[in-house]
């Protein structure tokens, strides 16, 4: 046997859970001899690709880290004072180590099962409290994607609130960040909202006005007093949105006090590195009267079955998979992990600490301003927080740029020749001296920054100084030592079930391994301290990574080009539909606005279509869960002249590879439409079939699913869009860094490459897996799902299967037959908690069912444990069905069981404590205790409280 010189430690063997022996055992249980035989029975032959992935051979984790180090070295570590909403910050190491780098936080799922998500929910409630306090408004959500899209969501909310169709103009102050102006304009155009950009001081609100967007402080640093202007807008019957720098609000009057109806912004400078553009949690605050129109998620205070305080996602009927085209937004993935980090940053520093940070930044800026005036420069604005704009000539600006670059410094250069700069938390006294050297342009200075500082009084002394208190809740007072914060972080983490405990078998969500090596670069300064608007020649490492990732995704999907700008899956859907819309308009067919969407589609699909200005027409499914070809044909023909697109998920949300997908695409193309593929289920396709080959025109990819970016408790996500050749010209542009095609749509996110830093994770995943590993991962994901289905089919009905009796990478367990005896899918979901598992996806896409997806990362042992839990639950259901167990006081209806309940001196249940808490052998050695009993969903909505309750509310 020849010597094998390749590395012995192959990452694919670490990522893929079942061993070779376990794979053979599972295949034998299915009556098969090979993975290829399973794939042949699962994926229709005409769909199978003959293309061999052109991805480099897999590398080891050690080799990967060396490659990442070489990429990092290609990023020039210039110091950026560009501002525009992005600033260097200091991430407290205690938060970096215990949250950002802690899988107990980053592998958790969206808190749909509140009983096992109380830690995340508390952290998000803290976030909402922080936003409410700092903005002076009454209600906040639990984060949005970025500041620009949050401003766009505000415009959309105001449009929903306005009953007068004549109010169709949205005014944006020219002092807003340019990326925000551009993103809002993109969002407004398909909705028919007229955008006017100009000087707010010269714009008179009229009867046509819907609302206005103001920046506070302005993009160039000016602090405007908007009080009178807000009164004018309100007198005209319109609304005011203020995009506010959150840190400045520790010193400045909050927007809620001077008349804002909505405040939006970014929490990036609360300890979250720039990361070449993200992810960063945006905030959204508004008035209580608008609570049912707020986009995204709101965390609310409710109570559990014992009446104890419990947290949950409030107003859940607003969730997009339920309301579909009536949804307030298509936002599905928020920025939960960055929001949590921002909340802990505020908790760690407390109100006084945040004020000290803000005052130091402002003091440094005042000292610099004084020095610049001593050098002969004229400041554009007298009052500022952290940003200065200098009136210079183009020739002066060119000399300043040359001097700055020579000292590895980036400044902001305006089109009129003026120069700007923004200071931040990381700014040092030494950097002030360097900046003064830059602006001195080689001339001697008779002063130093340090000397100037001795002559100036500390603190903010401009207009609109804040007088109201903030962050007064005890949670912001208690945890200022690292010891106390560390304990609080671990206390909250212990209240959440994540992948560190057990598999999370959520259909359509792909909770696979997020490997430590893939995440390591997220802590490297060479990647994380990069400003999103840094010159391209300073980010060659990032550009090389993006170029390689684009090539790999093109190869995997068969498409011709990729945009990374969409920073969530839902944003990818929206972007894809805008591209289709632009394509039709370029051909003189702008009237094509009908979007066909199967009844089985993700709820974000119809919401995205409405946002893109399309009309949703639902296509029915047949008894096998497939798209009804006759209904599709009829509706495509009926709308032939106006058909824009079909949105289709493949394999279907029902968990099968529909055999007629090519025919489906042909029907739509024959009627002049384009086929948009929702790539949520790409985990069953990589290396096995390619969307471009079976007829799709474009697709988005959920990198936080198939390509290993962690869910982070509900975000961050990434939703790049891959397009065919004829759609390349329409890829999105950006107003600061050139991107997109020759006929580009407007930007869909604040930064040109979206949440660029987390794209490193997917790049690393593909590099570690290689072509063979990626293909095997898809095959094993399908194997694991089919094995589970085969093991459970005697206890439960499997709702849909393919023509050969196989499921895809997920399947639907039908629990509807038990409803007649009062047992629901919710009862099963809560009882699974007692067994140590997160429930599968509940009541989607079919009410009364569970959708199960094991992924390729789970071992046979874990799969068998999950099967055993469900079989035991089936036996418990039978006890109720036969009358042996009480219809209400049984282990299913009373689940989950907390430690406090089981240890109580009072036990009144007709079943034993052991059966309640230790229903399977493994629960004795690896028990996960839920923090609360079953949460009362309705109570929290009837009594909405979305800020931290007083301490006495926690008393039992």
Short mmCIF file of N, CA and C in Angstrom, two decimals, residues 150-205:
data_model
loop_
_atom_site.label_atom_id
_atom_site.label_comp_id
_atom_site.label_asym_id
_atom_site.label_seq_id
_atom_site.Cartn_x
_atom_site.Cartn_y
_atom_site.Cartn_z
N UNK A 150 -33.32 49.62 9.02
CA UNK A 150 -34.24 50.01 10.10
C UNK A 150 -34.98 51.29 9.75
N UNK A 151 -34.27 52.24 9.13
CA UNK A 151 -34.93 53.47 8.67
C UNK A 151 -35.97 53.16 7.61
N UNK A 152 -35.65 52.22 6.72
CA UNK A 152 -36.62 51.82 5.71
C UNK A 152 -37.83 51.14 6.33
N UNK A 153 -37.60 50.32 7.36
CA UNK A 153 -38.72 49.69 8.06
C UNK A 153 -39.59 50.74 8.73
N UNK A 154 -38.98 51.80 9.25
CA UNK A 154 -39.75 52.88 9.86
C UNK A 154 -40.65 53.55 8.84
N UNK A 155 -40.11 53.82 7.65
CA UNK A 155 -40.92 54.41 6.59
C UNK A 155 -42.11 53.51 6.25
N UNK A 156 -41.84 52.19 6.16
CA UNK A 156 -42.93 51.27 5.84
C UNK A 156 -43.98 51.22 6.94
N UNK A 157 -43.55 51.29 8.19
CA UNK A 157 -44.52 51.29 9.29
C UNK A 157 -45.40 52.52 9.23
N UNK A 158 -44.81 53.68 8.97
CA UNK A 158 -45.60 54.90 8.89
C UNK A 158 -46.59 54.84 7.73
N UNK A 159 -46.18 54.20 6.65
CA UNK A 159 -47.09 54.05 5.51
C UNK A 159 -48.30 53.19 5.90
N UNK A 160 -48.06 52.16 6.71
CA UNK A 160 -49.18 51.33 7.16
C UNK A 160 -50.09 52.10 8.11
N UNK A 161 -49.52 53.01 8.89
CA UNK A 161 -50.30 53.76 9.85
C UNK A 161 -51.15 54.85 9.19
N UNK A 162 -50.76 55.25 8.00
CA UNK A 162 -51.42 56.37 7.34
C UNK A 162 -52.61 55.89 6.51
N UNK A 163 -53.77 56.41 6.81
CA UNK A 163 -54.99 56.01 6.10
C UNK A 163 -55.26 56.87 4.87
N UNK A 164 -54.61 58.03 4.79
CA UNK A 164 -54.83 58.96 3.68
C UNK A 164 -53.94 58.56 2.50
N UNK A 165 -54.49 58.04 1.39
CA UNK A 165 -53.66 57.64 0.25
C UNK A 165 -52.91 58.80 -0.39
N UNK A 166 -53.37 60.03 -0.12
CA UNK A 166 -52.69 61.19 -0.67
C UNK A 166 -51.36 61.49 0.01
N UNK A 167 -51.17 60.92 1.19
CA UNK A 167 -49.90 61.13 1.90
C UNK A 167 -48.89 60.09 1.39
N UNK A 168 -48.11 60.48 0.43
CA UNK A 168 -47.25 59.51 -0.23
C UNK A 168 -45.82 60.02 -0.41
N UNK A 169 -45.47 61.10 0.30
CA UNK A 169 -44.12 61.66 0.19
C UNK A 169 -43.37 61.44 1.49
N UNK A 170 -42.17 60.92 1.37
CA UNK A 170 -41.30 60.73 2.53
C UNK A 170 -40.06 61.59 2.32
N UNK A 171 -39.86 62.52 3.23
CA UNK A 171 -38.74 63.45 3.12
C UNK A 171 -37.55 62.94 3.92
N UNK A 172 -36.37 62.97 3.30
CA UNK A 172 -35.14 62.56 3.98
C UNK A 172 -34.17 63.73 3.99
N UNK A 173 -33.71 64.09 5.17
CA UNK A 173 -32.73 65.17 5.27
C UNK A 173 -31.43 64.76 4.59
N UNK A 174 -30.86 65.70 3.85
CA UNK A 174 -29.58 65.43 3.19
C UNK A 174 -28.44 65.25 4.18
N UNK A 175 -28.71 65.53 5.45
CA UNK A 175 -27.68 65.33 6.47
C UNK A 175 -27.68 63.91 7.03
N UNK A 176 -28.50 63.01 6.46
CA UNK A 176 -28.46 61.59 6.85
C UNK A 176 -27.27 60.92 6.17
N UNK A 177 -26.87 59.78 6.71
CA UNK A 177 -25.80 59.02 6.09
C UNK A 177 -26.20 58.64 4.66
N UNK A 178 -25.29 58.74 3.71
CA UNK A 178 -25.65 58.45 2.30
C UNK A 178 -26.18 57.05 2.08
N UNK A 179 -25.62 56.06 2.82
CA UNK A 179 -26.11 54.69 2.63
C UNK A 179 -27.54 54.54 3.12
N UNK A 180 -27.92 55.31 4.16
CA UNK A 180 -29.29 55.25 4.66
C UNK A 180 -30.25 55.86 3.64
N UNK A 181 -29.88 56.99 3.08
CA UNK A 181 -30.72 57.63 2.06
C UNK A 181 -30.96 56.67 0.90
N UNK A 182 -29.89 56.01 0.45
CA UNK A 182 -30.00 55.13 -0.71
C UNK A 182 -30.85 53.90 -0.42
N UNK A 183 -30.70 53.29 0.75
CA UNK A 183 -31.46 52.09 1.07
C UNK A 183 -32.95 52.42 1.22
N UNK A 184 -33.26 53.55 1.86
CA UNK A 184 -34.67 53.94 2.00
C UNK A 184 -35.28 54.20 0.62
N UNK A 185 -34.50 54.81 -0.26
CA UNK A 185 -35.01 55.07 -1.62
C UNK A 185 -35.27 53.76 -2.37
N UNK A 186 -34.39 52.78 -2.17
CA UNK A 186 -34.60 51.47 -2.80
C UNK A 186 -35.90 50.85 -2.31
N UNK A 187 -36.13 50.91 -0.99
CA UNK A 187 -37.31 50.30 -0.40
C UNK A 187 -38.59 51.04 -0.84
N UNK A 188 -38.49 52.35 -1.04
CA UNK A 188 -39.68 53.15 -1.34
C UNK A 188 -40.18 52.96 -2.76
N UNK A 189 -39.27 52.77 -3.70
CA UNK A 189 -39.63 52.79 -5.12
C UNK A 189 -40.68 51.75 -5.50
N UNK A 190 -40.53 50.48 -5.17
CA UNK A 190 -41.57 49.51 -5.57
C UNK A 190 -42.89 49.69 -4.84
N UNK A 191 -42.88 50.40 -3.71
CA UNK A 191 -44.10 50.65 -2.96
C UNK A 191 -44.82 51.91 -3.44
N UNK A 192 -44.19 52.63 -4.36
CA UNK A 192 -44.81 53.84 -4.88
C UNK A 192 -44.71 55.03 -3.96
N UNK A 193 -43.80 54.99 -2.99
CA UNK A 193 -43.60 56.12 -2.09
C UNK A 193 -42.61 57.09 -2.74
N UNK A 194 -42.97 58.36 -2.76
CA UNK A 194 -42.12 59.40 -3.36
C UNK A 194 -41.09 59.87 -2.34
N UNK A 195 -39.82 59.81 -2.70
CA UNK A 195 -38.74 60.24 -1.82
C UNK A 195 -38.26 61.62 -2.24
N UNK A 196 -38.16 62.51 -1.27
CA UNK A 196 -37.59 63.84 -1.49
C UNK A 196 -36.41 64.00 -0.53
N UNK A 197 -35.25 64.34 -1.07
CA UNK A 197 -34.04 64.55 -0.26
C UNK A 197 -33.66 66.01 -0.33
N UNK A 198 -33.42 66.62 0.81
CA UNK A 198 -33.03 68.02 0.81
C UNK A 198 -32.69 68.54 2.19
N UNK A 199 -32.62 69.85 2.30
CA UNK A 199 -32.32 70.52 3.57
C UNK A 199 -33.62 70.63 4.37
N UNK A 200 -33.64 70.01 5.54
CA UNK A 200 -34.89 70.03 6.31
C UNK A 200 -35.28 71.45 6.71
N UNK A 201 -34.29 72.33 6.80
CA UNK A 201 -34.59 73.71 7.22
C UNK A 201 -35.31 74.47 6.12
N UNK A 202 -35.25 73.94 4.89
CA UNK A 202 -35.90 74.62 3.77
C UNK A 202 -37.12 73.86 3.26
N UNK A 203 -37.43 72.73 3.90
CA UNK A 203 -38.55 71.92 3.44
C UNK A 203 -39.76 72.17 4.32
N UNK A 204 -40.86 72.57 3.70
CA UNK A 204 -42.08 72.87 4.44
C UNK A 204 -43.03 71.67 4.38
N UNK A 205 -43.38 71.08 5.51
CA UNK A 205 -44.31 69.94 5.50
C UNK A 205 -45.67 70.34 4.95
#
